[in-house]
Short mmCIF file of C-alpha atoms in Angstrom, two decimals:
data_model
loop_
_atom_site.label_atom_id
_atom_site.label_comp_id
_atom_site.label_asym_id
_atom_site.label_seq_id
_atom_site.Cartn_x
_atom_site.Cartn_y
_atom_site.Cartn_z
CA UNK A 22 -21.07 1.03 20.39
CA UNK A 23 -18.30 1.53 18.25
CA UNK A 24 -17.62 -1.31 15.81
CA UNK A 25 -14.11 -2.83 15.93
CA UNK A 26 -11.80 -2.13 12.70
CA UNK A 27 -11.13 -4.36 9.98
CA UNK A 28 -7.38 -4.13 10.55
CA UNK A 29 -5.87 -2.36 13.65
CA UNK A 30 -1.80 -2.66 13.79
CA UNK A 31 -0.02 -1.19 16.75
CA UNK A 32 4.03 -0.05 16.84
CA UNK A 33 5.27 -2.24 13.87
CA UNK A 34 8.36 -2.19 13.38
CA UNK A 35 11.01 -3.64 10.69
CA UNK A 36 14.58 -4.06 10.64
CA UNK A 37 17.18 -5.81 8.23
CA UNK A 38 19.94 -7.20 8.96
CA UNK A 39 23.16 -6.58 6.51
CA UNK A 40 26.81 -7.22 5.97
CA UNK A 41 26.80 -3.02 6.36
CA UNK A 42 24.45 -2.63 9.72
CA UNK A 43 21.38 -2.92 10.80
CA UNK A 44 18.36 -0.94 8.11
CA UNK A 45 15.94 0.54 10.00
CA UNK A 46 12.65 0.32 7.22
CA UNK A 47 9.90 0.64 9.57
CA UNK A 48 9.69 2.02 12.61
CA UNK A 49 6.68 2.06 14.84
CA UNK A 50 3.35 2.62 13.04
CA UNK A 51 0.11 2.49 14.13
CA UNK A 52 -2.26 2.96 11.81
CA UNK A 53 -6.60 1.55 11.52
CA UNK A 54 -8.57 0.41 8.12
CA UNK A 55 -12.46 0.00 8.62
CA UNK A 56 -14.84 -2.14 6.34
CA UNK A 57 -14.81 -1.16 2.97
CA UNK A 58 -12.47 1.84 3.68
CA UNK A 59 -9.75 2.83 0.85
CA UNK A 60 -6.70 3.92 2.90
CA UNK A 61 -3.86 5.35 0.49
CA UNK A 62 -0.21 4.85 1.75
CA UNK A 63 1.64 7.09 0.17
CA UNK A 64 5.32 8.02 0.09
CA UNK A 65 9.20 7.87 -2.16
CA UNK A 66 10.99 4.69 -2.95
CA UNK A 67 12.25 3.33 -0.02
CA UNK A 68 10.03 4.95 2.53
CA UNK A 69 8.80 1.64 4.05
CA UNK A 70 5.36 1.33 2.68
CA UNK A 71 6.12 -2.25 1.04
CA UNK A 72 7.83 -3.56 3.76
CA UNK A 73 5.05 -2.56 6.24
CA UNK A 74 1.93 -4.39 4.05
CA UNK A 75 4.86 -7.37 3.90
CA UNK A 76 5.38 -7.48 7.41
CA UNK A 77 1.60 -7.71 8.43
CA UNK A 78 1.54 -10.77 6.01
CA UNK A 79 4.99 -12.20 7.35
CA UNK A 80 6.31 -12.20 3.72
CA UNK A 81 9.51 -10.78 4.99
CA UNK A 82 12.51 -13.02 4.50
CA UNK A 83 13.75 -14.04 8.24
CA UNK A 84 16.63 -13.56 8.18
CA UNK A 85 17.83 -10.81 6.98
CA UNK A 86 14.28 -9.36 7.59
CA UNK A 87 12.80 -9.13 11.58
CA UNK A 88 9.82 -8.31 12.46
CA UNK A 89 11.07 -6.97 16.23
CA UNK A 90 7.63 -5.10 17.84
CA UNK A 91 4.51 -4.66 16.71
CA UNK A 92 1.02 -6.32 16.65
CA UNK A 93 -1.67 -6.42 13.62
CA UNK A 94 -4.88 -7.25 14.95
CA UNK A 95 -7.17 -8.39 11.87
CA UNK A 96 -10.63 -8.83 12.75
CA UNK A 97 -9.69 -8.96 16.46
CA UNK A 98 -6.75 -11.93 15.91
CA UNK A 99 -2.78 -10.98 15.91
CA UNK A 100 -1.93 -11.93 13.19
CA UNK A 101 1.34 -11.34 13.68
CA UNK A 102 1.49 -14.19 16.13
CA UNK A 103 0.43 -16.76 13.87
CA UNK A 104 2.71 -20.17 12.53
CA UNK A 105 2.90 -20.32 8.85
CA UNK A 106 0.81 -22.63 8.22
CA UNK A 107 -2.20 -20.59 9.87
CA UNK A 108 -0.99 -17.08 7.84
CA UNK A 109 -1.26 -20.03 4.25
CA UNK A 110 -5.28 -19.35 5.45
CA UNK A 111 -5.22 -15.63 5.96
CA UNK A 112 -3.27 -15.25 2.91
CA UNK A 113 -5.69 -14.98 -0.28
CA UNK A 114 -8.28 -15.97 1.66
CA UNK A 115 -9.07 -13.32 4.15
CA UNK A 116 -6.13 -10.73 3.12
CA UNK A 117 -4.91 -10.55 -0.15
CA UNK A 118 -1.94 -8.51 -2.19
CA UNK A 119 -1.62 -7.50 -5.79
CA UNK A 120 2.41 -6.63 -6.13
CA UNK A 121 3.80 -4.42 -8.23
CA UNK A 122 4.97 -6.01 -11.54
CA UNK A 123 2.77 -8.64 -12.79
CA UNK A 124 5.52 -10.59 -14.87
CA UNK A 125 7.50 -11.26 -11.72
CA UNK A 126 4.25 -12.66 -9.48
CA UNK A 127 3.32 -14.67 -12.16
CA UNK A 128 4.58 -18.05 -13.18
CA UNK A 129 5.75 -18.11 -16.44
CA UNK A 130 5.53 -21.75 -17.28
CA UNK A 131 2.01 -22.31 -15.58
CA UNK A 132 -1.44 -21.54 -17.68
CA UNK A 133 -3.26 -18.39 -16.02
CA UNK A 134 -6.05 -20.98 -15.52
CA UNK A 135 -3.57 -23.26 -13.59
CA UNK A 136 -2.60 -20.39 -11.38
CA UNK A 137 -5.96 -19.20 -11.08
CA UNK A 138 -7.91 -22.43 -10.09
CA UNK A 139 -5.17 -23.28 -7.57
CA UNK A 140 -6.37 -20.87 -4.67
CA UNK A 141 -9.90 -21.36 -5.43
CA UNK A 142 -9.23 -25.35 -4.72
CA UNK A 143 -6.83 -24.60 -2.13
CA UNK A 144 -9.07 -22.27 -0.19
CA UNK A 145 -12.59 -22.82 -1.13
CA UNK A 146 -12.18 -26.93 -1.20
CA UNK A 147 -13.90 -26.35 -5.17
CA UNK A 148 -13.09 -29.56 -7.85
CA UNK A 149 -11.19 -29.02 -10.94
CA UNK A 150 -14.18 -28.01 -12.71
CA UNK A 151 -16.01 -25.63 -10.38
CA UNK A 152 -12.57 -23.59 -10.23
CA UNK A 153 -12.66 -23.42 -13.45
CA UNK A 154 -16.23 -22.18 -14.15
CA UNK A 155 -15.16 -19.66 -11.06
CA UNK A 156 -11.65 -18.21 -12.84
CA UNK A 157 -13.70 -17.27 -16.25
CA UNK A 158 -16.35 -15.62 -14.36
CA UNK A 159 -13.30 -13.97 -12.67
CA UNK A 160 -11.74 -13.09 -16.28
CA UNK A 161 -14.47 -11.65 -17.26
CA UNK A 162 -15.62 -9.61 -14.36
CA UNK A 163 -11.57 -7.64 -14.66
CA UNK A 164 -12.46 -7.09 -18.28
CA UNK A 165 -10.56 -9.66 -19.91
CA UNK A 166 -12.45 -10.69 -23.14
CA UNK A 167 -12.81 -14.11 -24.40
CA UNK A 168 -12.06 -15.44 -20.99
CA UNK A 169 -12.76 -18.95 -21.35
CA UNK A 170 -10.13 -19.25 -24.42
CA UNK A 171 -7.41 -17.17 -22.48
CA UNK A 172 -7.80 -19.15 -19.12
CA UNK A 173 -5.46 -21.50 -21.24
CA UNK A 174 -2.66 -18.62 -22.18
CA UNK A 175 0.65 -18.24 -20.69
CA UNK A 176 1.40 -15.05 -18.35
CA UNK A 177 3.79 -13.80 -21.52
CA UNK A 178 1.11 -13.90 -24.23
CA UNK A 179 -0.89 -10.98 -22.03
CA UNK A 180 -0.05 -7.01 -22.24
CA UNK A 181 1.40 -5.65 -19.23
CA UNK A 182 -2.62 -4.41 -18.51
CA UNK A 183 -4.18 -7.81 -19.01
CA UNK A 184 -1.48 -9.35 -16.37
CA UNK A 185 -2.05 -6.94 -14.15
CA UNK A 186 -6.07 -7.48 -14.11
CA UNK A 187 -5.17 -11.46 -14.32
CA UNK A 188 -3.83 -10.05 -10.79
CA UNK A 189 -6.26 -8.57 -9.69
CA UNK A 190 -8.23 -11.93 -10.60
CA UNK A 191 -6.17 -13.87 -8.29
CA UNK A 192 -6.27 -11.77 -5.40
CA UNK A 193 -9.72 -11.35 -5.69
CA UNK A 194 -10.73 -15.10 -6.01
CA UNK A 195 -11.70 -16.07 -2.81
CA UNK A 196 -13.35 -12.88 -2.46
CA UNK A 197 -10.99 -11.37 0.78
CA UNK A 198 -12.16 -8.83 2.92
CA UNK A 199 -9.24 -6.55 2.69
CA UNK A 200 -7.07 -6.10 -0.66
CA UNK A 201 -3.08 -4.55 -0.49
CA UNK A 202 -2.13 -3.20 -3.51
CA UNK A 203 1.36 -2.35 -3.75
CA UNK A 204 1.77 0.03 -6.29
CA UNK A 205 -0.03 -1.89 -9.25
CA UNK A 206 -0.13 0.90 -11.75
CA UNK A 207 3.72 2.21 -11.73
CA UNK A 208 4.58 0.10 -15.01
CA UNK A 209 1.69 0.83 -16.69
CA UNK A 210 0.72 4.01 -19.27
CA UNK A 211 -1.87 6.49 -17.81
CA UNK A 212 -4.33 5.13 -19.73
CA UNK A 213 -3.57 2.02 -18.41
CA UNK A 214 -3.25 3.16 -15.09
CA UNK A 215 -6.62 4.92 -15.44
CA UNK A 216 -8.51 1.94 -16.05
CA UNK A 217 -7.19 -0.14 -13.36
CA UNK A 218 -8.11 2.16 -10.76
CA UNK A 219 -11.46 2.33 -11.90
CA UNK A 220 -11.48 -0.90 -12.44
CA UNK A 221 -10.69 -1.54 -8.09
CA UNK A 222 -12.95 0.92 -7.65
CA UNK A 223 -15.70 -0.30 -8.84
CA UNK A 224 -15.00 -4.25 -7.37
CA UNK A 225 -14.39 -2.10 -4.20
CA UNK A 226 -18.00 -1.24 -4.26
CA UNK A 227 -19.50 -3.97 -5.35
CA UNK A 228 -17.76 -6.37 -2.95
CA UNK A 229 -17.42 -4.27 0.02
CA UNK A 230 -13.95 -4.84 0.23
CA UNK A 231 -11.29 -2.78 2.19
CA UNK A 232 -8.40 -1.66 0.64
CA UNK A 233 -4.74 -0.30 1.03
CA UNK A 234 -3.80 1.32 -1.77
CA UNK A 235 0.53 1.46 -1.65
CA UNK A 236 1.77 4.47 -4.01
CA UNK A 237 4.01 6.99 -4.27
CA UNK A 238 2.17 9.53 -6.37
CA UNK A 239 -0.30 11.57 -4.54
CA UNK A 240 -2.14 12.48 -7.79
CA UNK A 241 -3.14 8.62 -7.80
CA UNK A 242 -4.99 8.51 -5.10
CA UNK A 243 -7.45 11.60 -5.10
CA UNK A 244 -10.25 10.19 -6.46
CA UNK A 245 -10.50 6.84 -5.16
CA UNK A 246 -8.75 6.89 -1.29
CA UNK A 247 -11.23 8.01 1.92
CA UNK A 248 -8.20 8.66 3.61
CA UNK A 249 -4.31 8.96 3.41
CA UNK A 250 -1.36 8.20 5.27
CA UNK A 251 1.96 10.11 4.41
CA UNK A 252 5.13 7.61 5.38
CA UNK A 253 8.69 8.98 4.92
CA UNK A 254 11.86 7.35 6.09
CA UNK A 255 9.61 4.62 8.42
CA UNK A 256 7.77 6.41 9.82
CA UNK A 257 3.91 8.07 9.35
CA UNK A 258 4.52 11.26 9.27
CA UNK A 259 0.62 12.68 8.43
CA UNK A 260 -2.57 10.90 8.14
CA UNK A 261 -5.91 12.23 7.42
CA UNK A 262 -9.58 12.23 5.49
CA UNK A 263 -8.26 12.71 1.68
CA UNK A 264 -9.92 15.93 1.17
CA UNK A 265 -8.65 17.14 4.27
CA UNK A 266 -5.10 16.28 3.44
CA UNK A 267 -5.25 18.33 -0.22
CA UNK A 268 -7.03 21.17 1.24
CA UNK A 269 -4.72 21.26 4.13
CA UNK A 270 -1.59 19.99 4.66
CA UNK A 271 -0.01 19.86 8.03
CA UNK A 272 3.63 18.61 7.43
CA UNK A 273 6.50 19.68 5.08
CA UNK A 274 6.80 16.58 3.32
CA UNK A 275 2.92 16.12 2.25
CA UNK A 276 3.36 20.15 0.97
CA UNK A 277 6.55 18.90 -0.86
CA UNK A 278 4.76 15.77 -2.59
CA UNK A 279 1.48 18.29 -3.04
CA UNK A 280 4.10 21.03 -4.74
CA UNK A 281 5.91 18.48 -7.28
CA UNK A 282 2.28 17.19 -8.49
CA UNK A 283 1.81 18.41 -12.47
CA UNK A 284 -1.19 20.68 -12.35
CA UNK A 285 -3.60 22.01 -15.17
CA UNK A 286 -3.86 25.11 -13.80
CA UNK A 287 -0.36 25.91 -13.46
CA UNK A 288 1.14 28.62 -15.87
CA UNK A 289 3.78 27.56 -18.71
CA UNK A 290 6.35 29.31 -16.95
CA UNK A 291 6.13 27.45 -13.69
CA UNK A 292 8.63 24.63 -12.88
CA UNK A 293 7.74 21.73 -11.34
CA UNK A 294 8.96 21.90 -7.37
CA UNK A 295 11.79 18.93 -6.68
CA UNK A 296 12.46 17.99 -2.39
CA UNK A 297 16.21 19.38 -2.29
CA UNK A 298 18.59 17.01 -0.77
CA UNK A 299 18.31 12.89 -0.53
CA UNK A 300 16.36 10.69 1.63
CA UNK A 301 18.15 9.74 5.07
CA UNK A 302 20.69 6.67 5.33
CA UNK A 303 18.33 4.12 7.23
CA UNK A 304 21.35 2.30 8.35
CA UNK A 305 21.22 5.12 10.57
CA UNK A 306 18.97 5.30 14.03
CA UNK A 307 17.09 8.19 13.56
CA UNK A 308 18.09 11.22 15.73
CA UNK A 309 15.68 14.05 15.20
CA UNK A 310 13.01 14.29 12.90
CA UNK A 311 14.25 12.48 9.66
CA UNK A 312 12.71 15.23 7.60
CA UNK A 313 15.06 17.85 8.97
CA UNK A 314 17.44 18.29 6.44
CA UNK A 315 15.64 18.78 3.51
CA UNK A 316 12.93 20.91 5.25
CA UNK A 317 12.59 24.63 4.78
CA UNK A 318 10.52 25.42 8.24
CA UNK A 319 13.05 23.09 10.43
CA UNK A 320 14.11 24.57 13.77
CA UNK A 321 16.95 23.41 16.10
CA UNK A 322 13.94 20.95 17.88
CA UNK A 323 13.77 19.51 14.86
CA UNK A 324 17.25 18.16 14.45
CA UNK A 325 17.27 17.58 18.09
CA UNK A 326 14.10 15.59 19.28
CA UNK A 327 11.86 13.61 16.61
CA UNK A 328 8.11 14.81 16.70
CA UNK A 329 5.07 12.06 17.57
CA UNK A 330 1.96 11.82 15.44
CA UNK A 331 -0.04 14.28 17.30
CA UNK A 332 -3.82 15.28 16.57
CA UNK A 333 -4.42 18.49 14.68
CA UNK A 334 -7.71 18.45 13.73
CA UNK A 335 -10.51 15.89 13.57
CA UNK A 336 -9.26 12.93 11.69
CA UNK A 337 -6.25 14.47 11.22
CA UNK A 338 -2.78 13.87 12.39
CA UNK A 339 0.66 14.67 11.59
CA UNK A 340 3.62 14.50 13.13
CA UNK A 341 5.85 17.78 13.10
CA UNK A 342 6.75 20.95 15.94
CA UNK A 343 5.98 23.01 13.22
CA UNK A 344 2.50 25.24 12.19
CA UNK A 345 3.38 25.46 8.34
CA UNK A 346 1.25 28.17 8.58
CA UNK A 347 2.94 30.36 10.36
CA UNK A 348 6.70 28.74 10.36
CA UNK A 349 6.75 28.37 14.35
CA UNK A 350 6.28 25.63 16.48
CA UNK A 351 2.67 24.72 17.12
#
């Protein structure tokens, strides 16, 4: 029998509403995450990976934002379908989200004990005292030393690094069975970064947790992701297994990302590649595959007819008329 995903979402699809037209940010992806599966979404600014992992969690500002097709089926419930008041006990609870900067999700005039015990008392129905015997143990298991003394600091008296694990606290708390992380290591330094993704990694593990790992650098996500998904302009334009999608890439824009990574094998006096061109105006419906114009194997179907995610290969998908391969249409 085959056992029913964590998190299955089916044709979501985003729009935003603006003085200039309608933005078209996400538009129709279907996409699976099992137990304790790292899925990588990866992908340039503006591609739609945020606003996807914010639309399954109806953090979307309506209006402008709308939510207009789609359903998100975690643990068998649409979730998607839900008031507010029944997402407040998905939120933290079952699904939780580290964001990107640390100093804007944190309160600057509450204690990180304050913050902390609040979702533990909220959720988990602990006393004052219990949540706070919980948020050192918390501290302490993301590396923070001298937790009990720092549960009484201020989000501003922490490095960037020590906010972002107080994050990582938080969203951990109530111990959720899936964890979206939305880019949590672009304003940190590599050695930074380094840490925090072992640090996921290893809570992954010993949790069991699933996770969906938002970035836009592919070099990120090699060691810690099972599998990737490629978005560009909306849509998902590859997914597969991650050692599938380095050894063999099936669309232009995953060889594009693969060709601008910095590599230690690469000789002194070759340049790192750049995508020529910009990414498409989203105010636009797209007509064609949205890739066409700044890809070197496009053909006239390309600009004409926009390609589906088709299967390739086991556990592999991308969606493109092309064989890179070869340079003709599969």
């Amino acid at each position: 029998m085959t056992q029913q995903p964590l998190l299955e979402v089916n044709d979501l699809r985003t729009r935003f509403h603006t003085p200039e037209g309608i933005i078209h940010a996400v538009n129709g992806i279907s996409f699976q995450v099992s137990e304790g599966e790292t899925v990588a979404i990866v992908g340039e600014s503006g591609c739609g990976k945020s606003v996807s992992m914010m639309s399954l969690l109806k953090l979307i500002p309506q209006p402008p934002g709308e939510i207009y097709s789609g359903k998100a089926f975690y643990r068998g419930e649409n979730i998607l379908s839900k008031s507010e008041q029944e997402m407040e006990d998905v939120r933290g609870k079952e699904i939780a989200m580290i964001f990107q900067d640390p100093m804007t999700s944190l309160n600057p005039v509450l204690s990180i004990g304050h913050q902390l015990t609040e979702a533990l008392r909220e959720h988990l129905g602990m006393t004052l005292e219990q949540a706070e015997s919980r948020a050192v143990e918390l501290l302490d298991q993301v590396g923070i030393p001298d937790a009990a003394r720092r549960l009484h600091d201020y989000p501003h008296q922490f490095s960037g690094g020590m906010r972002q694990r107080v994050m990582i606290a938080m969203a951990l708390s109530c111990t959720p069975s899936l964890l979206i992380a939305d880019e949590p290591t672009t304003a940190l330094d590599v050695t930074i970064q380094a840490q925090i993704v072992e640090l996921v990694t290893r809570l992954r593990e010993s949790l069991h947790m699933a996770i969906i790992w938002i970035t836009h650098d592919l070099g990120v996500v090699a060691g810690m992701a099972d599998r990737v998904i490629v978005m560009y302009a909306g849509f998902i334009v590859e997914e597969a297994q991650v050692e599938e999608l380095y050894d063999a890439p099936a669309h232009p824009y995953t060889l594009a990302l693969l060709a601008a990574l910095p590599r230690i094998d690469r000789r002194r006096d070759q340049r790192l590649k750049s995508i020529p061109g910009a990414p498409p105006n989203l105010l636009l419906a797209p007509r064609g595959c949205p890739f066409a114009p700044r890809c070197e194997f496009a053909l006239d179907k390309c600009r004409q007819e926009n390609p589906i995610l088709t299967g390739i290969a086991a556990n592999h998908q991308a969606a493109c008329w092309v064989d890179v391969k070869t340079g003709g249409l599969r």
